[in-house]
mmCIF file of C-alpha atoms in Angstrom:
data_model
loop_
_atom_site.group_PDB
_atom_site.id
_atom_site.type_symbol
_atom_site.label_atom_id
_atom_site.label_comp_id
_atom_site.label_asym_id
_atom_site.label_seq_id
_atom_site.Cartn_x
_atom_site.Cartn_y
_atom_site.Cartn_z
ATOM 1 C CA UNK A 1 212.378 -37.538 74.319
ATOM 2 C CA UNK A 2 209.215 -35.684 73.331
ATOM 3 C CA UNK A 3 208.862 -34.029 69.925
ATOM 4 C CA UNK A 4 205.924 -31.675 69.410
ATOM 5 C CA UNK A 5 204.735 -30.459 66.038
ATOM 6 C CA UNK A 6 201.700 -29.110 64.240
ATOM 7 C CA UNK A 7 201.715 -25.500 65.295
ATOM 8 C CA UNK A 8 201.266 -22.660 62.857
ATOM 9 C CA UNK A 9 199.341 -19.550 61.939
ATOM 10 C CA UNK A 10 195.574 -19.842 61.740
ATOM 11 C CA UNK A 11 192.679 -17.420 61.621
ATOM 12 C CA UNK A 12 190.295 -17.142 64.518
ATOM 13 C CA UNK A 13 187.677 -19.843 64.269
ATOM 14 C CA UNK A 14 190.066 -22.210 62.562
ATOM 15 C CA UNK A 15 191.535 -25.508 63.689
ATOM 16 C CA UNK A 16 194.918 -27.074 64.296
ATOM 17 C CA UNK A 17 196.029 -30.497 65.427
ATOM 18 C CA UNK A 18 199.160 -30.736 67.503
ATOM 19 C CA UNK A 19 201.111 -33.964 67.731
ATOM 20 C CA UNK A 20 203.726 -35.117 70.188
ATOM 21 C CA UNK A 21 205.799 -38.203 69.495
ATOM 22 C CA UNK A 22 207.418 -39.837 72.484
ATOM 23 C CA UNK A 23 210.574 -41.897 72.194
ATOM 24 C CA UNK A 24 210.919 -44.979 74.307
ATOM 25 C CA UNK A 25 209.069 -48.173 75.107
ATOM 26 C CA UNK A 26 207.002 -46.922 78.029
ATOM 27 C CA UNK A 27 204.605 -44.516 76.310
ATOM 28 C CA UNK A 28 201.534 -46.614 77.067
ATOM 29 C CA UNK A 29 202.189 -46.262 80.785
ATOM 30 C CA UNK A 30 202.709 -42.499 80.739
ATOM 31 C CA UNK A 31 200.172 -39.821 81.541
ATOM 32 C CA UNK A 32 200.438 -37.115 78.904
ATOM 33 C CA UNK A 33 199.646 -33.438 79.062
ATOM 34 C CA UNK A 34 199.579 -30.289 76.997
ATOM 35 C CA UNK A 35 200.529 -26.904 78.384
ATOM 36 C CA UNK A 36 200.874 -23.505 76.808
ATOM 37 C CA UNK A 37 202.751 -20.322 77.527
ATOM 38 C CA UNK A 38 201.960 -16.937 76.067
ATOM 39 C CA UNK A 39 204.493 -14.099 76.102
ATOM 40 C CA UNK A 40 204.739 -12.556 79.544
ATOM 41 C CA UNK A 41 202.494 -15.177 81.093
ATOM 42 C CA UNK A 42 203.061 -18.280 83.158
ATOM 43 C CA UNK A 43 202.850 -21.725 81.680
ATOM 44 C CA UNK A 44 199.293 -22.982 81.973
ATOM 45 C CA UNK A 45 197.658 -26.364 81.843
ATOM 46 C CA UNK A 46 195.574 -27.179 78.762
ATOM 47 C CA UNK A 47 194.677 -30.867 78.889
ATOM 48 C CA UNK A 48 195.851 -34.242 80.095
ATOM 49 C CA UNK A 49 195.121 -37.826 79.201
ATOM 50 C CA UNK A 50 195.902 -40.719 81.472
ATOM 51 C CA UNK A 51 197.599 -43.956 80.564
ATOM 52 C CA UNK A 52 194.082 -45.462 80.685
ATOM 53 C CA UNK A 53 192.769 -42.931 78.168
ATOM 54 C CA UNK A 54 190.864 -40.650 80.541
ATOM 55 C CA UNK A 55 190.983 -37.004 79.438
ATOM 56 C CA UNK A 56 190.730 -33.858 81.526
ATOM 57 C CA UNK A 57 190.604 -30.290 80.275
ATOM 58 C CA UNK A 58 191.205 -26.823 81.554
ATOM 59 C CA UNK A 59 188.099 -24.641 81.365
ATOM 60 C CA UNK A 60 189.704 -22.615 78.593
ATOM 61 C CA UNK A 61 189.596 -25.565 76.195
ATOM 62 C CA UNK A 62 186.470 -27.447 77.190
ATOM 63 C CA UNK A 63 184.222 -28.023 74.206
ATOM 64 C CA UNK A 64 186.888 -26.832 71.777
ATOM 65 C CA UNK A 65 189.964 -28.994 72.419
ATOM 66 C CA UNK A 66 190.253 -32.761 72.325
ATOM 67 C CA UNK A 67 193.232 -34.683 73.643
ATOM 68 C CA UNK A 68 193.814 -38.225 72.424
ATOM 69 C CA UNK A 69 196.565 -40.781 72.229
ATOM 70 C CA UNK A 70 197.674 -43.546 69.916
ATOM 71 C CA UNK A 71 199.823 -45.988 71.832
ATOM 72 C CA UNK A 72 200.776 -47.846 68.643
ATOM 73 C CA UNK A 73 202.383 -44.630 67.365
ATOM 74 C CA UNK A 74 203.693 -43.369 70.710
ATOM 75 C CA UNK A 75 201.826 -40.150 69.965
ATOM 76 C CA UNK A 76 199.524 -37.815 71.826
ATOM 77 C CA UNK A 77 197.378 -35.317 69.955
ATOM 78 C CA UNK A 78 195.627 -32.068 70.743
ATOM 79 C CA UNK A 79 192.850 -31.206 68.319
ATOM 80 C CA UNK A 80 192.010 -27.540 68.673
ATOM 81 C CA UNK A 81 188.843 -26.173 67.090
ATOM 82 C CA UNK A 82 187.202 -22.751 67.153
ATOM 83 C CA UNK A 83 190.543 -21.177 67.938
ATOM 84 C CA UNK A 84 190.593 -17.750 69.541
ATOM 85 C CA UNK A 85 193.194 -15.015 69.560
ATOM 86 C CA UNK A 86 193.834 -15.753 73.213
ATOM 87 C CA UNK A 87 194.884 -19.309 72.350
ATOM 88 C CA UNK A 88 198.065 -17.859 70.873
ATOM 89 C CA UNK A 89 201.008 -19.381 72.741
ATOM 90 C CA UNK A 90 203.821 -21.876 72.593
ATOM 91 C CA UNK A 91 202.312 -25.277 73.240
ATOM 92 C CA UNK A 92 204.292 -27.927 75.080
ATOM 93 C CA UNK A 93 203.656 -31.605 75.523
ATOM 94 C CA UNK A 94 204.757 -33.289 78.705
ATOM 95 C CA UNK A 95 204.747 -36.675 80.359
ATOM 96 C CA UNK A 96 204.037 -37.538 83.949
ATOM 97 C CA UNK A 97 204.280 -40.688 86.002
ATOM 98 C CA UNK A 98 201.269 -39.440 87.979
ATOM 99 C CA UNK A 99 197.705 -39.593 86.721
ATOM 100 C CA UNK A 100 195.355 -36.651 86.371
ATOM 101 C CA UNK A 101 197.798 -33.956 87.391
ATOM 102 C CA UNK A 102 197.535 -30.347 86.176
ATOM 103 C CA UNK A 103 200.520 -28.647 87.756
ATOM 104 C CA UNK A 104 203.533 -28.386 85.514
ATOM 105 C CA UNK A 105 205.740 -29.355 88.449
ATOM 106 C CA UNK A 106 204.144 -32.798 88.344
ATOM 107 C CA UNK A 107 205.406 -33.485 84.840
ATOM 108 C CA UNK A 108 208.734 -35.205 84.482
ATOM 109 C CA UNK A 109 209.531 -34.898 80.789
ATOM 110 C CA UNK A 110 208.949 -32.026 78.357
ATOM 111 C CA UNK A 111 209.008 -31.435 74.644
ATOM 112 C CA UNK A 112 210.479 -28.389 72.962
ATOM 113 C CA UNK A 113 207.212 -26.576 72.204
ATOM 114 C CA UNK A 114 205.404 -25.602 69.041
ATOM 115 C CA UNK A 115 204.123 -22.112 68.291
ATOM 116 C CA UNK A 116 200.422 -21.546 67.712
ATOM 117 C CA UNK A 117 199.428 -18.121 66.457
ATOM 118 C CA UNK A 118 195.786 -17.199 66.004
ATOM 119 C CA UNK A 119 195.056 -14.057 64.037
ATOM 120 C CA UNK A 120 191.983 -12.086 64.937
#
């Protein structure tokens, strides 16, 4: 089970940190990802971090977003800085048994999503 939190309303230029707690003993072996979905749009990849702590970002978040993990807390984070109006979306965390994947079809487990709203 994946439980995402940390969303909210923020002004453009502000920051938020999303968290996703994963239940179960195998978190350290999972590859974790963040996706987002805006109204009327398809779910899109944001960032992923491998079980070995290698991050990869979509172009939209490079230089602004940082994905990290704390295996002791079974938690993956997404630090989002310099937020833009177009970052407004429901953000989902997901877990994959495959490393470095960006397609949502490659993710096996999903959280419930947390809303991020950026006001312009």
